[in-house]
Coordinates of C-alpha atoms in Angstrom, one line a residue:
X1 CA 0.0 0.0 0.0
X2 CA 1.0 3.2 -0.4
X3 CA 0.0 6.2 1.1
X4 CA 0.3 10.7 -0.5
X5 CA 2.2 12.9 2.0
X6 CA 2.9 16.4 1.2
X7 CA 6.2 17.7 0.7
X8 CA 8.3 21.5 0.3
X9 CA 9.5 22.8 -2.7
X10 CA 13.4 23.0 -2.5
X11 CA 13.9 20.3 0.2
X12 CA 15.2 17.4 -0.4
X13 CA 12.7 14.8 0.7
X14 CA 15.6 11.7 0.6
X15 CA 19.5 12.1 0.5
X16 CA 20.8 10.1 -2.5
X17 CA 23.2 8.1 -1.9
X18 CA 26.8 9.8 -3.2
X19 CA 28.7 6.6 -4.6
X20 CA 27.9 6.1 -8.0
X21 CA 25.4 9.2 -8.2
X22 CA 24.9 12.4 -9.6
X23 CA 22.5 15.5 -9.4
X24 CA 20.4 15.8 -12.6
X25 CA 18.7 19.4 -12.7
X26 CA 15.9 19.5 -15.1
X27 CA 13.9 22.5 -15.9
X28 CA 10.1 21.4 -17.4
X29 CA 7.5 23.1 -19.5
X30 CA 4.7 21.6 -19.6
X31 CA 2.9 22.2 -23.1
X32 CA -0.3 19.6 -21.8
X33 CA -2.3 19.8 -18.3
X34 CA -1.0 17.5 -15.7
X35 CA -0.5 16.8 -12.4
X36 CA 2.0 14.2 -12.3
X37 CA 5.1 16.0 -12.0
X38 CA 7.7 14.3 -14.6
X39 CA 11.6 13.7 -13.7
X40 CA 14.3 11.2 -14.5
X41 CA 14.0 8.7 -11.7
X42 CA 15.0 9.0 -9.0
X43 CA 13.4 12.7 -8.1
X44 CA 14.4 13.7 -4.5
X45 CA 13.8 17.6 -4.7
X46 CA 11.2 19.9 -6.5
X47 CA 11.1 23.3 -6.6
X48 CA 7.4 23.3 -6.2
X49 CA 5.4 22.2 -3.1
X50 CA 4.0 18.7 -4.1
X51 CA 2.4 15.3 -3.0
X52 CA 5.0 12.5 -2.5
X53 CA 3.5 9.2 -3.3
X54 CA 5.3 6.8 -1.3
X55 CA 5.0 3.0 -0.2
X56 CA 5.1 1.6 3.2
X57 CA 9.2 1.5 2.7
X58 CA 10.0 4.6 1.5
X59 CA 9.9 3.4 -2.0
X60 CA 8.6 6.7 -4.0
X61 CA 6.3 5.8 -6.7
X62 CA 5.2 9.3 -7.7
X63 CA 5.5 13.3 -7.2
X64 CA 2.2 14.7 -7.9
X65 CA 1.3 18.8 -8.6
X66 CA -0.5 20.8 -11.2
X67 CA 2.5 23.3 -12.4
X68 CA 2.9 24.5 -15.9
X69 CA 6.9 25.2 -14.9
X70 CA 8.8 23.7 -12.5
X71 CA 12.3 22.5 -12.1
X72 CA 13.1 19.1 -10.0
X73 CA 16.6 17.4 -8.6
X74 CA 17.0 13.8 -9.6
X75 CA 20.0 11.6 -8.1
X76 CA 20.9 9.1 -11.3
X77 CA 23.3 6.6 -11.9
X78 CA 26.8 7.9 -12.9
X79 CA 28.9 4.7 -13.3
X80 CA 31.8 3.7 -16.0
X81 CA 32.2 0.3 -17.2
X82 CA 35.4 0.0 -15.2
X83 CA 33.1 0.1 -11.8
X84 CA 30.0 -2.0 -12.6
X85 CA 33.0 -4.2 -13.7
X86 CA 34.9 -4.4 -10.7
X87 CA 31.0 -5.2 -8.6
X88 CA 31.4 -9.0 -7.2
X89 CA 29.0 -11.4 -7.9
X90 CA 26.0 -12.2 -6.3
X91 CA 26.6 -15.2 -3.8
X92 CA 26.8 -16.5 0.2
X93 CA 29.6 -13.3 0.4
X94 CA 26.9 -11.0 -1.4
X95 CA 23.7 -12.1 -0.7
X96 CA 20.7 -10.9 -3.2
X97 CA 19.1 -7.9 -1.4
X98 CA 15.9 -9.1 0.1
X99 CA 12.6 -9.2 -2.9
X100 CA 15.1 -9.7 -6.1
X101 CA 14.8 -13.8 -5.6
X102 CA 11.6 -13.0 -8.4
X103 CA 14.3 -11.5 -10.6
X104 CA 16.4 -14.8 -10.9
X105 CA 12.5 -17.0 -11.6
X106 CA 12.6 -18.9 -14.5
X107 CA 9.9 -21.2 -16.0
X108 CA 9.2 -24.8 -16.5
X109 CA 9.7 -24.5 -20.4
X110 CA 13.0 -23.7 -20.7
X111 CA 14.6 -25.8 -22.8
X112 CA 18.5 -27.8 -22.0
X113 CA 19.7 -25.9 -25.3
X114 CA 19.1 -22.9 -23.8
X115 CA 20.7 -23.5 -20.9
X116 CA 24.1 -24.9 -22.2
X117 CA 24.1 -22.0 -24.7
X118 CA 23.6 -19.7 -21.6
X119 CA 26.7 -21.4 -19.7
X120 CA 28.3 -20.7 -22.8
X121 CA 28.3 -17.7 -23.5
X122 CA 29.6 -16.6 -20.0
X123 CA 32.0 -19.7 -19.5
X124 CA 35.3 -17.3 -19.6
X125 CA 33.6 -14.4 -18.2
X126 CA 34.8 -13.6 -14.8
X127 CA 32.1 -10.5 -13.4
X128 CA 28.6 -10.1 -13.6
X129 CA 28.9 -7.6 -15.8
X130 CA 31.5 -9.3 -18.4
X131 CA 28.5 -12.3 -18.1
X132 CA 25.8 -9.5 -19.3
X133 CA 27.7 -8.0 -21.8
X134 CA 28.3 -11.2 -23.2
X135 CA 24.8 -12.0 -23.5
X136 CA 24.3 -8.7 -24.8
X137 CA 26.9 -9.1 -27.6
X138 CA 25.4 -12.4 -28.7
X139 CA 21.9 -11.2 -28.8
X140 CA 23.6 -8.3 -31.4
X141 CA 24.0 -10.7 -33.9
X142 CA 20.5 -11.5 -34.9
X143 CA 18.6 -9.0 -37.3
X144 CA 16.0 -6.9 -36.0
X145 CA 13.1 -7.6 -37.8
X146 CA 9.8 -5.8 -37.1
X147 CA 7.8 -8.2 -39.6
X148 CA 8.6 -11.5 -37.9
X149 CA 5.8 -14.4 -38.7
X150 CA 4.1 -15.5 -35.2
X151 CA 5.4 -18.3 -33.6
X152 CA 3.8 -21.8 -34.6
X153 CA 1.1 -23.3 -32.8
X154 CA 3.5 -26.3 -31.5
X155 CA 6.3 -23.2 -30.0
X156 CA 6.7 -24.7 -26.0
X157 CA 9.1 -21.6 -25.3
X158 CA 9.5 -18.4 -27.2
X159 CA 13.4 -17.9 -26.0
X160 CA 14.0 -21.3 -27.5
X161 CA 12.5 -20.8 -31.2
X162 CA 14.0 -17.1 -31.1
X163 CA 17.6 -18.4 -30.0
X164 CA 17.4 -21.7 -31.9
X165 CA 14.8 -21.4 -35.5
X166 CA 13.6 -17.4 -35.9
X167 CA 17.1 -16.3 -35.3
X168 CA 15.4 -12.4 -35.9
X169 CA 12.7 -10.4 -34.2
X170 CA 12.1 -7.0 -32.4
X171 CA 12.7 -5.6 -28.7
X172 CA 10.9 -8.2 -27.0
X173 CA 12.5 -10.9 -28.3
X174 CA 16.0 -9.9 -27.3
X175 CA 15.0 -8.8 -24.2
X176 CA 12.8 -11.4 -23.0
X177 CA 16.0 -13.7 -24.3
X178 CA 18.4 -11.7 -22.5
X179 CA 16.6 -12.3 -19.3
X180 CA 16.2 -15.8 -19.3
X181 CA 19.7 -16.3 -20.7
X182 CA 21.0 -13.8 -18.0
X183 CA 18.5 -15.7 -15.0
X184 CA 20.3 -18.3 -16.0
X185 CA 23.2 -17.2 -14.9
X186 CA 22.1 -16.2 -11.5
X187 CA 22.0 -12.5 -13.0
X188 CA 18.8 -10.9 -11.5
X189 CA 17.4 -9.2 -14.8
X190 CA 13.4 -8.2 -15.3
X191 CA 11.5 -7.0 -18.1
X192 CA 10.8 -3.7 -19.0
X193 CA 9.3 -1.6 -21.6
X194 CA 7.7 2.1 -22.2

């Protein structure tokens, strides 16, 4: 559940953390009525007063107000190759933080060529991150194709016949066969899209 509580403008509702983080500023015009106030994630200062929608955790889901102009502080990622690089893996040393377990789900259908090719791809790859980009560079080699055919009726798992016959396809595709090639590989990943 989560619950609206009203916050300042120019306070800082949540300290970002400083490693690996940077202050965005963004200065927004809104050309449409709205009261959702937009920002990249993760906003932690407006400079108008607003309604914080958080959950029970702190978690902030949205920043709502009806302002034509406003400008809002968002702390984002600011991270080089070298230092997701240099992250250990997830393990008994580095447990998964609590909630990601549904990250790492897989399901019944996944086929065994699949899972050697995903042991494959990452069998010289000594970080998490080496393991993704890996993955990622694989998936490259396929043609995106916005006109693929659907799959046939008798298709048990989509990651399969993409990987293994269709060999092309569009965003979903690769990403839905990034995640369960990346799962895998006890790399939490989820599915996005918007």
């Amino acid at each position: 559940p989560s619950q609206r509580v009203a916050e300042v403008a120019n306070e800082r509702w949540l300290e970002p953390p400083t490693e690996g983080r940077k202050l965005l500023v963004q200065s927004v015009t809104m050309l449409v009525g709205a009261s959702v106030l937009y920002a990249a994630p993760e906003p932690v200062e407006s400079g108008v007063d607003y309604q914080a929608e958080v959950r029970a955790d702190g978690d902030l889901v949205a920043i709502w107000q009806r302002a034509r102009n406003y400008t809002v502080v968002s702390s984002i990622p600011a991270v080089s190759e070298a230092m997701l690089d240099a992250l250990p893996a997830w393990g008994s040393d580095r447990p998964l933080p609590p909630g990601y377990e549904v990250h790492l789900a897989l399901p019944d259908t996944v086929t065994d060529r699949t899972r050697q090719l995903a042991a494959d791809l990452i069998a010289n790859q000594a970080t998490p991150f080496a393991q993704a980009r890996a993955i990622e560079l694989f998936l490259r080699q396929y043609d995106y194709d916005l006109m693929v055919p659907e799959p046939p009726d008798d298709v048990v798992d989509i990651v399969d016949y993409f990987l293994f016959d269709l060999q092309r396809g569009y965003c979903d595709y690769y990403a839905t066969a990034f995640i369960v090639l990346a799962r895998l590989n006890g790399l939490p990943a989820r599915f996005a899209t918007g």
